[in-house]
CSV table of C-alpha atoms in Angstrom, one decimal:
chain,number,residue,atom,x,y,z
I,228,UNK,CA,-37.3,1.7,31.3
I,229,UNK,CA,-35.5,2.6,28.2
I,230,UNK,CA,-33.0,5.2,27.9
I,231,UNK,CA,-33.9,6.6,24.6
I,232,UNK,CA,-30.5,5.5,23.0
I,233,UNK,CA,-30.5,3.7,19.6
I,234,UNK,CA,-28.7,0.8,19.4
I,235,UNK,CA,-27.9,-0.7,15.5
I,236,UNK,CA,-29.0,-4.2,15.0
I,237,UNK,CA,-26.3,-6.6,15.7
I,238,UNK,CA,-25.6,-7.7,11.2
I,239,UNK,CA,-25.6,-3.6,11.4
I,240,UNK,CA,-22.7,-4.0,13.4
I,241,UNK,CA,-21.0,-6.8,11.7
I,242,UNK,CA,-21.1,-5.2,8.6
I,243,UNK,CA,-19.8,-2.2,9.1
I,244,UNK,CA,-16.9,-3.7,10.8
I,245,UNK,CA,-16.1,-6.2,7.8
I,246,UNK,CA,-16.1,-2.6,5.7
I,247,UNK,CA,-13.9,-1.5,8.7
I,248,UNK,CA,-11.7,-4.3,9.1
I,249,UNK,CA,-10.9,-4.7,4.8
I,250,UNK,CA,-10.9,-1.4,4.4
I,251,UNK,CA,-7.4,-1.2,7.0
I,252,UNK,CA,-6.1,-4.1,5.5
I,253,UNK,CA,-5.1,-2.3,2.0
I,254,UNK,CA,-4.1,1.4,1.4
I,255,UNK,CA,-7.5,2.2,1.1
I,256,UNK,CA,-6.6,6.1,0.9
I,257,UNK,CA,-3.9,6.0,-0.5
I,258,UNK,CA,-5.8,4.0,-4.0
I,259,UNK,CA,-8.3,6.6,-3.9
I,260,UNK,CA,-6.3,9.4,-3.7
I,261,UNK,CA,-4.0,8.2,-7.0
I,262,UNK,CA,-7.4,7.6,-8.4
I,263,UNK,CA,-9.3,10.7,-8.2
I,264,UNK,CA,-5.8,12.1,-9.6
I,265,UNK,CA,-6.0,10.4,-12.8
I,266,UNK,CA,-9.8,10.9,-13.2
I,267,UNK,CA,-8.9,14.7,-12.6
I,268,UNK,CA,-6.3,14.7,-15.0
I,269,UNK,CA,-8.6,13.5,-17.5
I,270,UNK,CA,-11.5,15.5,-17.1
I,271,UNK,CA,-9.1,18.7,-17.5
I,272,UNK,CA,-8.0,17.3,-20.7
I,273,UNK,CA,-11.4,17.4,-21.5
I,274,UNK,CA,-11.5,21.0,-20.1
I,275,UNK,CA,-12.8,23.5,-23.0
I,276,UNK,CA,-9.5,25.5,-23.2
I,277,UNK,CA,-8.3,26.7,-26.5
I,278,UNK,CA,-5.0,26.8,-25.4
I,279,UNK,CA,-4.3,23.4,-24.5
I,280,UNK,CA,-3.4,21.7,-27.4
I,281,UNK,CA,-2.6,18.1,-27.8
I,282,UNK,CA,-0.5,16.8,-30.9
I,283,UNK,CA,0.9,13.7,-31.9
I,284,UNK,CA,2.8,11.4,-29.7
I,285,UNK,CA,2.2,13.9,-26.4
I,286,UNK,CA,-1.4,13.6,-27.2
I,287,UNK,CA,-1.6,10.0,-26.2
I,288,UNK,CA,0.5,10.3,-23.0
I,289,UNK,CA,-1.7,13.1,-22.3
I,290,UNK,CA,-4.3,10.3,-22.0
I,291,UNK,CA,-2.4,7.2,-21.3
I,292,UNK,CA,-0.7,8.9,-18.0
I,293,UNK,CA,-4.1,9.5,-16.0
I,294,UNK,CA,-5.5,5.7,-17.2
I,295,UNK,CA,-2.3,4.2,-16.0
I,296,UNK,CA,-3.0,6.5,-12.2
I,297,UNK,CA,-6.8,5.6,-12.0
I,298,UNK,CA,-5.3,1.7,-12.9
I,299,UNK,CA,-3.0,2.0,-10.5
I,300,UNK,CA,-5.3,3.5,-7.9
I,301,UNK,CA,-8.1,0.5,-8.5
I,302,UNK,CA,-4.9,-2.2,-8.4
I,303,UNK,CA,-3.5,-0.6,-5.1
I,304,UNK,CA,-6.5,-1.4,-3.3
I,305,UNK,CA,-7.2,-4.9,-4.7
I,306,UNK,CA,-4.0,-6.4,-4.6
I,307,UNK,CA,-1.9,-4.6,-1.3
I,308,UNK,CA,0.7,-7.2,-2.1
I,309,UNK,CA,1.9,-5.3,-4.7
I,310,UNK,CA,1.9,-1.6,-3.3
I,311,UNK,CA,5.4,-0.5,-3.3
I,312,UNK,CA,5.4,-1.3,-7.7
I,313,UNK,CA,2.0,1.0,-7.6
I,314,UNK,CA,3.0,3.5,-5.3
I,315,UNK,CA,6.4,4.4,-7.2
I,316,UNK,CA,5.2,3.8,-10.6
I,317,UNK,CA,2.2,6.4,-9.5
I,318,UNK,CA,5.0,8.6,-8.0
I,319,UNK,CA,6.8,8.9,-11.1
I,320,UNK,CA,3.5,9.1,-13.4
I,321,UNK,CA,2.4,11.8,-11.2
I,322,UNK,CA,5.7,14.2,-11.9
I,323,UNK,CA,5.2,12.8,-15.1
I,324,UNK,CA,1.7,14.2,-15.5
I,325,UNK,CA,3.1,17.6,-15.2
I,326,UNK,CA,4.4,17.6,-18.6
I,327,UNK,CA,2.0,15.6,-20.4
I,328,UNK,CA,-1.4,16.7,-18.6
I,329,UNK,CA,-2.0,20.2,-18.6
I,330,UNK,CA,0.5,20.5,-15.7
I,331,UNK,CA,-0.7,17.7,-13.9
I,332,UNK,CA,-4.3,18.6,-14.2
I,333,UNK,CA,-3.4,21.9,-13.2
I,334,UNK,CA,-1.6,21.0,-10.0
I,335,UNK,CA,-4.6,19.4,-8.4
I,336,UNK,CA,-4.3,16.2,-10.1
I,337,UNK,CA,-0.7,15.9,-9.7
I,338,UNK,CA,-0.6,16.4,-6.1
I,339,UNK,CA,-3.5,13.7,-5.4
I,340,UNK,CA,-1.4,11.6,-7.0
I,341,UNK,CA,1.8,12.2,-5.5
I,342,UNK,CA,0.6,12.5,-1.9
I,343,UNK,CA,-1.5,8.8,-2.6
I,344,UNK,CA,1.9,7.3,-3.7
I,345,UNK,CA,3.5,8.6,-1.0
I,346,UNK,CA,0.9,7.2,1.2
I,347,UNK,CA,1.2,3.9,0.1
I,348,UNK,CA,4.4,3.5,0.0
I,349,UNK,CA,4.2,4.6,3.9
I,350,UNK,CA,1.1,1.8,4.1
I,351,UNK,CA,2.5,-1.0,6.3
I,352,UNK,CA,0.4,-4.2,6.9
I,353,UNK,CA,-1.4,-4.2,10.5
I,354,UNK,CA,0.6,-6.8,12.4
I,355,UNK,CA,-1.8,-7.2,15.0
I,356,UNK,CA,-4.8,-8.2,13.3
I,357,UNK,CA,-3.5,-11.9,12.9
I,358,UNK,CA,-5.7,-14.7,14.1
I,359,UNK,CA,-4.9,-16.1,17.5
I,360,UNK,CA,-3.1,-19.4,16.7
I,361,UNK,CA,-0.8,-17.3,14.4
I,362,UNK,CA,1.9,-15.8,16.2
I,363,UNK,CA,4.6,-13.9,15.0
I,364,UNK,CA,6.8,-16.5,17.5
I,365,UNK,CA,5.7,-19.3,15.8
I,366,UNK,CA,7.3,-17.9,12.3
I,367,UNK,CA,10.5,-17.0,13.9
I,368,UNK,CA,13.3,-19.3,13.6
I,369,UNK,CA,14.9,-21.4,16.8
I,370,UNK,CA,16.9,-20.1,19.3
I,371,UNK,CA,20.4,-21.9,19.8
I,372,UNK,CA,22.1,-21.0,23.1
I,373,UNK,CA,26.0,-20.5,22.7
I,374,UNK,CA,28.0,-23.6,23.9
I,375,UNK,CA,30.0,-23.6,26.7
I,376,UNK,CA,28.8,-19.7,27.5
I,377,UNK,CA,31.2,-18.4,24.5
I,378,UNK,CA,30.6,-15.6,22.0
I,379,UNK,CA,29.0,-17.6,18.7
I,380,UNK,CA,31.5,-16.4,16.2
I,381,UNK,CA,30.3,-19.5,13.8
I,382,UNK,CA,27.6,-17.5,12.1
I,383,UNK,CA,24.1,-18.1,12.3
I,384,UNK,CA,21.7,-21.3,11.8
I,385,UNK,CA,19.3,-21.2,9.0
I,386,UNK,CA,15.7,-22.6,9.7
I,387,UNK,CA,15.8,-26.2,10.5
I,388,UNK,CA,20.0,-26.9,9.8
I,389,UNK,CA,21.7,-28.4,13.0
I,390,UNK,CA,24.7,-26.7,14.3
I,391,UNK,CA,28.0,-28.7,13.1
I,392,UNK,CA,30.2,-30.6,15.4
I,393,UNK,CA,32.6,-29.3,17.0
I,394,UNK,CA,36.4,-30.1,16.0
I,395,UNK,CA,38.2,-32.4,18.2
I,396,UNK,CA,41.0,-30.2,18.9
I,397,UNK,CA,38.1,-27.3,20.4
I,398,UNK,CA,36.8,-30.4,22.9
I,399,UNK,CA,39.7,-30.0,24.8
């Protein structure tokens, strides 16, 4: 007897936990959000406004400001290595924007952007999402017990070094 539930097809499944599982393994928001700033900014530059008026030198970072967020944006989410170079240099091309594009595409743009550079530079790597055989113990560094139960005022090991015999005159 059935129940009447639907269940999705096992590769159903699978899929959308691949989407799941890349998508929270990059600053997925936070790229789209500095995205949809920069393609906001542009389109109000594009805005049919007689008063906005673009000249010169201010003209080009008018349009060079929101290409470098939407760049920025697409780069966050393909490299996450790099976030904390996209999410200040979006940060600062975000206040930026308010000078050189139409105040920051009339505030809206702006604050997309700001809030997605905050956001990634928040964005920490999920720790627990390592494979089984790849510990965060096994990357940590020996432990060397104190000699003798005294304080270790000698400074610490470096990975793989040996700690250094012991004077004669401390034998004692």
């Amino acid at each position: 007897m059935t129940t009447g539930r639907h269940h999705p097809a096992p590769a159903a499944r699978h899929l959308g936990g691949r989407w799941r599982r890349w998508r929270r393994g990059r600053p997925f928001t936070a790229g789209v959000l500095i995205a949809l700033g920069g393609v906001e900014m542009l389109v109000t530059l594009r805005a049919p406004l007689g008063v906005l008026l673009h000249i010169g030198p201010q003209g080009l970072a008018a349009y060079l400001v929101p290409t470098v967020l939407v760049l920025c944006g697409v780069l966050l989410i393909a490299t996450p290595q790099q976030r904390v170079f996209y999410a200040v240099l979006s940060l600062v091309l975000g206040l930026v924007s308010w000078l050189t594009s139409n105040l920051g595409g009339f505030l809206i743009g702006m604050l997309l952007a700001l809030v997605g550079g905050a956001l990634a530079f928040a964005w920490t790597p999920d720790k627990r999402s390592r494979p089984a055989g790849d510990t965060a113990t096994a990357d940590a560094p020996p432990h060397r017990e104190p000699a003798d139960d005294q304080d270790d005022v000698g400074g610490a090991l470096l990975p793989g070094g040996q700690a250094p015999a012991s004077a004669p005159a401390e034998r004692g």
